[in-house]
mmCIF file of C-alpha atoms in Angstrom:
data_model
loop_
_atom_site.group_PDB
_atom_site.id
_atom_site.type_symbol
_atom_site.label_atom_id
_atom_site.label_comp_id
_atom_site.label_asym_id
_atom_site.label_seq_id
_atom_site.Cartn_x
_atom_site.Cartn_y
_atom_site.Cartn_z
ATOM 1 C CA ALA Y 769 -26.511 -43.920 -7.834
ATOM 2 C CA GLN Y 770 -25.512 -41.382 -5.071
ATOM 3 C CA SER Y 771 -23.379 -38.341 -6.042
ATOM 4 C CA VAL Y 772 -21.854 -35.372 -4.328
ATOM 5 C CA ALA Y 773 -20.590 -32.194 -5.085
ATOM 6 C CA GLN Y 774 -18.695 -29.792 -3.422
ATOM 7 C CA PRO Y 775 -18.259 -27.123 -5.597
ATOM 8 C CA GLU Y 776 -15.508 -24.904 -4.235
ATOM 9 C CA ASP Y 777 -11.673 -26.696 -3.370
ATOM 10 C CA GLN Y 778 -10.990 -23.431 -0.967
ATOM 11 C CA VAL Y 779 -12.361 -21.475 0.978
ATOM 12 C CA ASN Y 780 -11.414 -18.358 3.273
ATOM 13 C CA VAL Y 781 -12.710 -16.547 5.440
ATOM 14 C CA ALA Y 782 -11.947 -13.723 7.985
ATOM 15 C CA GLU Y 783 -12.221 -15.114 11.855
ATOM 16 C CA GLY Y 784 -15.620 -13.383 13.445
ATOM 17 C CA ASN Y 785 -17.131 -13.477 9.819
ATOM 18 C CA PRO Y 786 -20.111 -15.802 8.973
ATOM 19 C CA LEU Y 787 -18.805 -19.164 6.957
ATOM 20 C CA THR Y 788 -20.636 -21.511 4.431
ATOM 21 C CA VAL Y 789 -19.116 -24.190 2.309
ATOM 22 C CA LYS Y 790 -21.572 -25.376 -0.334
ATOM 23 C CA CYS Y 791 -22.636 -29.122 -1.258
ATOM 24 C CA THR Y 792 -25.143 -30.073 -3.482
ATOM 25 C CA TYR Y 793 -26.252 -34.329 -3.702
ATOM 26 C CA SER Y 794 -27.400 -37.026 -5.887
ATOM 27 C CA VAL Y 795 -29.227 -39.860 -5.023
ATOM 28 C CA SER Y 796 -32.204 -41.922 -6.424
ATOM 29 C CA GLY Y 797 -34.138 -42.067 -2.541
ATOM 30 C CA ASN Y 798 -34.807 -41.122 0.067
ATOM 31 C CA PRO Y 799 -31.260 -38.097 1.097
ATOM 32 C CA TYR Y 800 -29.423 -38.949 4.334
ATOM 33 C CA LEU Y 801 -27.255 -36.088 4.474
ATOM 34 C CA PHE Y 802 -23.755 -35.539 6.674
ATOM 35 C CA TRP Y 803 -21.074 -33.247 6.950
ATOM 36 C CA TYR Y 804 -17.847 -34.411 8.625
ATOM 37 C CA VAL Y 805 -14.035 -32.495 9.584
ATOM 38 C CA GLN Y 806 -10.697 -33.830 9.103
ATOM 39 C CA TYR Y 807 -7.618 -32.016 10.700
ATOM 40 C CA PRO Y 808 -4.343 -33.032 9.129
ATOM 41 C CA ASN Y 809 -2.865 -36.613 9.452
ATOM 42 C CA ARG Y 810 -6.327 -37.579 11.513
ATOM 43 C CA GLY Y 811 -9.923 -39.577 10.683
ATOM 44 C CA LEU Y 812 -12.890 -38.169 9.856
ATOM 45 C CA GLN Y 813 -15.139 -36.234 12.660
ATOM 46 C CA PHE Y 814 -18.638 -36.300 13.005
ATOM 47 C CA LEU Y 815 -20.454 -32.549 12.557
ATOM 48 C CA LEU Y 816 -23.961 -33.107 11.842
ATOM 49 C CA LYS Y 817 -26.357 -35.217 9.697
ATOM 50 C CA TYR Y 818 -29.829 -34.749 8.010
ATOM 51 C CA ILE Y 819 -31.836 -37.776 8.140
ATOM 52 C CA THR Y 820 -35.635 -36.216 8.825
ATOM 53 C CA GLY Y 821 -37.304 -33.472 10.242
ATOM 54 C CA ASP Y 822 -36.642 -29.912 10.413
ATOM 55 C CA ASN Y 823 -34.543 -28.714 7.648
ATOM 56 C CA LEU Y 824 -31.843 -26.562 9.905
ATOM 57 C CA VAL Y 825 -29.545 -29.175 11.500
ATOM 58 C CA LYS Y 826 -27.955 -27.899 14.300
ATOM 59 C CA GLY Y 827 -24.132 -29.643 15.153
ATOM 60 C CA SER Y 828 -21.185 -29.756 17.244
ATOM 61 C CA TYR Y 829 -18.513 -26.669 17.600
ATOM 62 C CA GLY Y 830 -21.416 -24.031 16.475
ATOM 63 C CA PHE Y 831 -22.067 -25.549 12.956
ATOM 64 C CA GLU Y 832 -25.237 -25.884 11.320
ATOM 65 C CA ALA Y 833 -26.756 -27.008 7.743
ATOM 66 C CA GLU Y 834 -29.880 -25.996 5.729
ATOM 67 C CA PHE Y 835 -31.131 -29.039 3.818
ATOM 68 C CA ASN Y 836 -32.945 -27.893 0.711
ATOM 69 C CA LYS Y 837 -34.398 -30.568 -1.203
ATOM 70 C CA SER Y 838 -35.920 -28.111 -4.087
ATOM 71 C CA GLN Y 839 -32.000 -27.597 -4.799
ATOM 72 C CA THR Y 840 -30.786 -30.568 -3.771
ATOM 73 C CA SER Y 841 -28.570 -28.757 -1.456
ATOM 74 C CA PHE Y 842 -26.862 -29.036 2.204
ATOM 75 C CA HIS Y 843 -24.737 -26.181 2.813
ATOM 76 C CA LEU Y 844 -22.790 -26.166 6.027
ATOM 77 C CA LYS Y 845 -22.911 -23.138 7.397
ATOM 78 C CA LYS Y 846 -21.360 -20.946 11.179
ATOM 79 C CA PRO Y 847 -22.193 -17.580 12.212
ATOM 80 C CA SER Y 848 -18.988 -16.497 13.345
ATOM 81 C CA ALA Y 849 -15.624 -18.193 12.213
ATOM 82 C CA LEU Y 850 -12.816 -19.153 14.335
ATOM 83 C CA VAL Y 851 -9.321 -19.719 13.285
ATOM 84 C CA SER Y 852 -9.540 -23.553 15.014
ATOM 85 C CA ASP Y 853 -12.386 -23.908 12.019
ATOM 86 C CA SER Y 854 -9.456 -24.047 9.911
ATOM 87 C CA ALA Y 855 -9.841 -28.084 8.210
ATOM 88 C CA LEU Y 856 -10.640 -30.375 5.879
ATOM 89 C CA TYR Y 857 -14.594 -30.410 5.268
ATOM 90 C CA PHE Y 858 -16.561 -33.451 3.871
ATOM 91 C CA CYS Y 859 -20.160 -33.700 2.617
ATOM 92 C CA ALA Y 860 -21.372 -36.945 1.995
ATOM 93 C CA VAL Y 861 -25.088 -38.778 1.039
ATOM 94 C CA ARG Y 862 -26.461 -42.110 1.225
ATOM 95 C CA ASP Y 863 -29.938 -43.273 0.334
ATOM 96 C CA GLY Y 864 -32.114 -43.817 3.411
ATOM 97 C CA ASN Y 865 -33.890 -46.958 1.792
ATOM 98 C CA SER Y 866 -30.744 -48.824 1.592
ATOM 99 C CA GLY Y 867 -29.811 -49.936 5.126
ATOM 100 C CA ASN Y 868 -26.233 -49.842 5.578
ATOM 101 C CA THR Y 869 -24.745 -48.996 2.083
ATOM 102 C CA PRO Y 870 -21.875 -46.813 2.245
ATOM 103 C CA LEU Y 871 -21.623 -43.195 2.343
ATOM 104 C CA VAL Y 872 -20.627 -41.048 -1.017
ATOM 105 C CA PHE Y 873 -18.092 -38.587 -0.175
ATOM 106 C CA GLY Y 874 -17.510 -35.333 -1.863
ATOM 107 C CA LYS Y 875 -13.793 -34.171 -2.940
ATOM 108 C CA GLY Y 876 -13.519 -32.112 0.107
ATOM 109 C CA THR Y 877 -13.455 -28.161 0.282
ATOM 110 C CA ARG Y 878 -10.419 -27.094 2.578
ATOM 111 C CA LEU Y 879 -11.434 -23.907 4.966
ATOM 112 C CA SER Y 880 -8.900 -21.401 5.854
ATOM 113 C CA VAL Y 881 -9.855 -18.664 8.566
ATOM 114 C CA ILE Y 882 -7.467 -15.463 8.588
ATOM 115 C CA ALA Y 883 -7.030 -14.268 11.307
ATOM 116 C CA ASP N 498 -13.399 -46.654 25.902
ATOM 117 C CA GLY N 499 -15.292 -47.111 22.609
ATOM 118 C CA GLY N 500 -13.882 -46.536 19.238
ATOM 119 C CA ILE N 501 -12.386 -47.795 16.030
ATOM 120 C CA THR N 502 -8.804 -48.044 15.998
ATOM 121 C CA GLN N 503 -6.099 -48.895 13.628
ATOM 122 C CA SER N 504 -2.748 -49.798 13.355
ATOM 123 C CA PRO N 505 -0.171 -49.286 12.568
ATOM 124 C CA LYS N 506 -0.341 -45.106 12.359
ATOM 125 C CA TYR N 507 2.530 -45.330 9.355
ATOM 126 C CA LEU N 508 3.510 -48.073 7.193
ATOM 127 C CA PHE N 509 6.426 -48.462 4.691
ATOM 128 C CA ARG N 510 5.914 -51.183 2.031
ATOM 129 C CA LYS N 511 8.763 -52.647 -0.197
ATOM 130 C CA GLU N 512 7.722 -53.215 -3.835
ATOM 131 C CA GLY N 513 6.356 -56.353 -4.737
ATOM 132 C CA GLN N 514 5.440 -56.590 -0.615
ATOM 133 C CA ASN N 515 1.804 -57.628 0.867
ATOM 134 C CA VAL N 516 0.897 -55.455 3.833
ATOM 135 C CA THR N 517 -2.129 -55.515 6.404
ATOM 136 C CA LEU N 518 -3.743 -52.769 8.192
ATOM 137 C CA SER N 519 -5.362 -53.471 10.862
ATOM 138 C CA CYS N 520 -9.076 -52.106 11.737
ATOM 139 C CA GLU N 521 -10.600 -52.723 15.087
ATOM 140 C CA GLN N 522 -14.168 -51.352 17.011
ATOM 141 C CA ASN N 523 -15.807 -52.317 19.899
ATOM 142 C CA LEU N 524 -18.560 -50.276 18.892
ATOM 143 C CA ASN N 525 -20.745 -53.340 18.238
ATOM 144 C CA HIS N 526 -21.084 -52.280 14.554
ATOM 145 C CA ASP N 527 -22.625 -54.458 12.176
ATOM 146 C CA ALA N 528 -21.321 -52.579 9.291
ATOM 147 C CA MET N 529 -17.255 -51.506 8.190
ATOM 148 C CA TYR N 530 -15.784 -49.639 5.468
ATOM 149 C CA TRP N 531 -12.202 -48.931 3.877
ATOM 150 C CA TYR N 532 -11.806 -45.709 2.301
ATOM 151 C CA ARG N 533 -8.591 -44.674 0.569
ATOM 152 C CA GLN N 534 -7.921 -41.118 0.921
ATOM 153 C CA ASP N 535 -5.583 -39.087 -2.133
ATOM 154 C CA PRO N 536 -5.214 -35.475 -2.067
ATOM 155 C CA GLY N 537 -7.771 -33.603 -4.581
ATOM 156 C CA GLN N 538 -9.762 -36.826 -4.615
ATOM 157 C CA GLY N 539 -11.755 -37.023 -1.596
ATOM 158 C CA LEU N 540 -12.311 -40.625 0.080
ATOM 159 C CA ARG N 541 -13.190 -43.882 -2.566
ATOM 160 C CA LEU N 542 -14.394 -46.827 -1.187
ATOM 161 C CA ILE N 543 -12.168 -50.128 -1.596
ATOM 162 C CA TYR N 544 -14.452 -52.353 0.351
ATOM 163 C CA TYR N 545 -17.327 -52.904 2.794
ATOM 164 C CA SER N 546 -19.054 -55.760 4.867
ATOM 165 C CA GLN N 547 -22.616 -54.784 6.214
ATOM 166 C CA ILE N 548 -22.313 -58.383 8.326
ATOM 167 C CA VAL N 549 -19.910 -60.986 9.720
ATOM 168 C CA ASN N 550 -18.556 -63.227 6.826
ATOM 169 C CA ASP N 551 -19.654 -61.442 4.321
ATOM 170 C CA PHE N 552 -18.133 -58.344 2.329
ATOM 171 C CA GLN N 553 -18.364 -56.251 -0.977
ATOM 172 C CA LYS N 554 -16.114 -54.424 -3.295
ATOM 173 C CA GLY N 555 -16.520 -50.902 -3.644
ATOM 174 C CA ASP N 556 -15.388 -48.694 -6.267
ATOM 175 C CA ILE N 557 -11.593 -49.674 -6.386
ATOM 176 C CA ALA N 558 -11.088 -52.979 -5.158
ATOM 177 C CA GLU N 559 -8.856 -54.045 -7.567
ATOM 178 C CA GLY N 560 -5.230 -55.027 -5.669
ATOM 179 C CA TYR N 561 -6.972 -55.222 -2.399
ATOM 180 C CA SER N 562 -8.787 -58.054 -0.142
ATOM 181 C CA VAL N 563 -10.537 -58.091 3.053
ATOM 182 C CA SER N 564 -11.891 -60.856 5.663
ATOM 183 C CA ARG N 565 -14.713 -60.321 7.914
ATOM 184 C CA GLU N 566 -14.126 -63.313 10.171
ATOM 185 C CA LYS N 567 -15.228 -61.293 13.402
ATOM 186 C CA LYS N 568 -17.598 -58.330 13.589
ATOM 187 C CA GLU N 569 -15.076 -56.437 15.503
ATOM 188 C CA SER N 570 -12.460 -56.693 12.700
ATOM 189 C CA PHE N 571 -11.779 -55.684 9.394
ATOM 190 C CA PRO N 572 -8.396 -55.900 7.955
ATOM 191 C CA LEU N 573 -7.657 -54.774 4.339
ATOM 192 C CA THR N 574 -4.161 -56.544 2.695
ATOM 193 C CA VAL N 575 -2.378 -54.228 -0.049
ATOM 194 C CA THR N 576 -1.356 -56.399 -2.349
ATOM 195 C CA SER N 577 1.301 -56.225 -4.957
ATOM 196 C CA ALA N 578 -1.173 -56.123 -7.427
ATOM 197 C CA GLN N 579 -1.994 -52.578 -6.365
ATOM 198 C CA LYS N 580 0.141 -50.137 -8.702
ATOM 199 C CA ASN N 581 -0.197 -46.958 -6.941
ATOM 200 C CA PRO N 582 -0.540 -48.221 -2.979
ATOM 201 C CA THR N 583 0.841 -44.820 -1.579
ATOM 202 C CA ALA N 584 -2.431 -42.964 0.105
ATOM 203 C CA PHE N 585 -3.882 -42.172 3.389
ATOM 204 C CA TYR N 586 -6.325 -45.485 4.486
ATOM 205 C CA LEU N 587 -9.196 -44.735 6.503
ATOM 206 C CA CYS N 588 -11.806 -47.603 8.298
ATOM 207 C CA ALA N 589 -15.095 -46.512 9.404
ATOM 208 C CA SER N 590 -17.726 -48.640 10.973
ATOM 209 C CA LYS N 591 -21.581 -47.760 11.511
ATOM 210 C CA ALA N 592 -24.686 -48.757 13.208
ATOM 211 C CA GLN N 593 -28.089 -49.147 10.933
ATOM 212 C CA GLY N 594 -29.245 -45.840 10.447
ATOM 213 C CA ALA N 595 -26.834 -43.634 12.099
ATOM 214 C CA GLU N 596 -23.804 -41.918 11.414
ATOM 215 C CA ALA N 597 -20.258 -43.652 10.092
ATOM 216 C CA PHE N 598 -17.418 -43.340 13.420
ATOM 217 C CA PHE N 599 -14.199 -43.244 11.278
ATOM 218 C CA GLY N 600 -10.446 -44.405 12.519
ATOM 219 C CA GLN N 601 -7.520 -42.083 12.927
ATOM 220 C CA GLY N 602 -5.948 -43.860 9.385
ATOM 221 C CA THR N 603 -3.130 -45.235 8.291
ATOM 222 C CA ARG N 604 -0.824 -43.537 5.919
ATOM 223 C CA LEU N 605 1.012 -46.352 3.621
ATOM 224 C CA THR N 606 4.278 -44.981 1.869
ATOM 225 C CA VAL N 607 6.125 -47.919 -0.733
ATOM 226 C CA VAL N 608 9.665 -46.999 -0.310
#
């Protein structure tokens, strides 16, 4: 069975500062990892994914994430936060050995970037 | 213009009434999914379908039903057996090995 933990319900950061949103996962097979962002009353937008290859993955809007197998983590990062980055962020995982099985999501972390 | 479309955006249900949420995609994806979102609980899986004419229950299927008669369509019916249906419902689709694409959601409220 798969699971995802996002240990922080809320992250506050000043505009221009680096941001990190944490995610740890548990999966029995090969981890496929994803980050999505949600703005109010909207669907989820894909940011980036790790399937295989380089542990540092670059995605949309300047975001990146680092896959750490030993720590089973996939933290989302951005070097310089913008007010417009304020949103709800979800980490998700699925077993890469199991076809089109559904993503399992964390509970989300609300990011607030303060001007 | 390719994408996944959910309708309606807002839906109001009376007690004891069944309602159906629409989800259509023109991305030629085999797999489709329904999630429910409640504040502070993330996304919970209701039903999913990996191929036409086949679907499986997710973690919270009680009180819901689905059909997958066409590749493009995966409607969700919220039945009167669902005791707490007020939530934001999200539909998604994906191709093999790729990320999931989400619709814009339907907000269902019981009145």
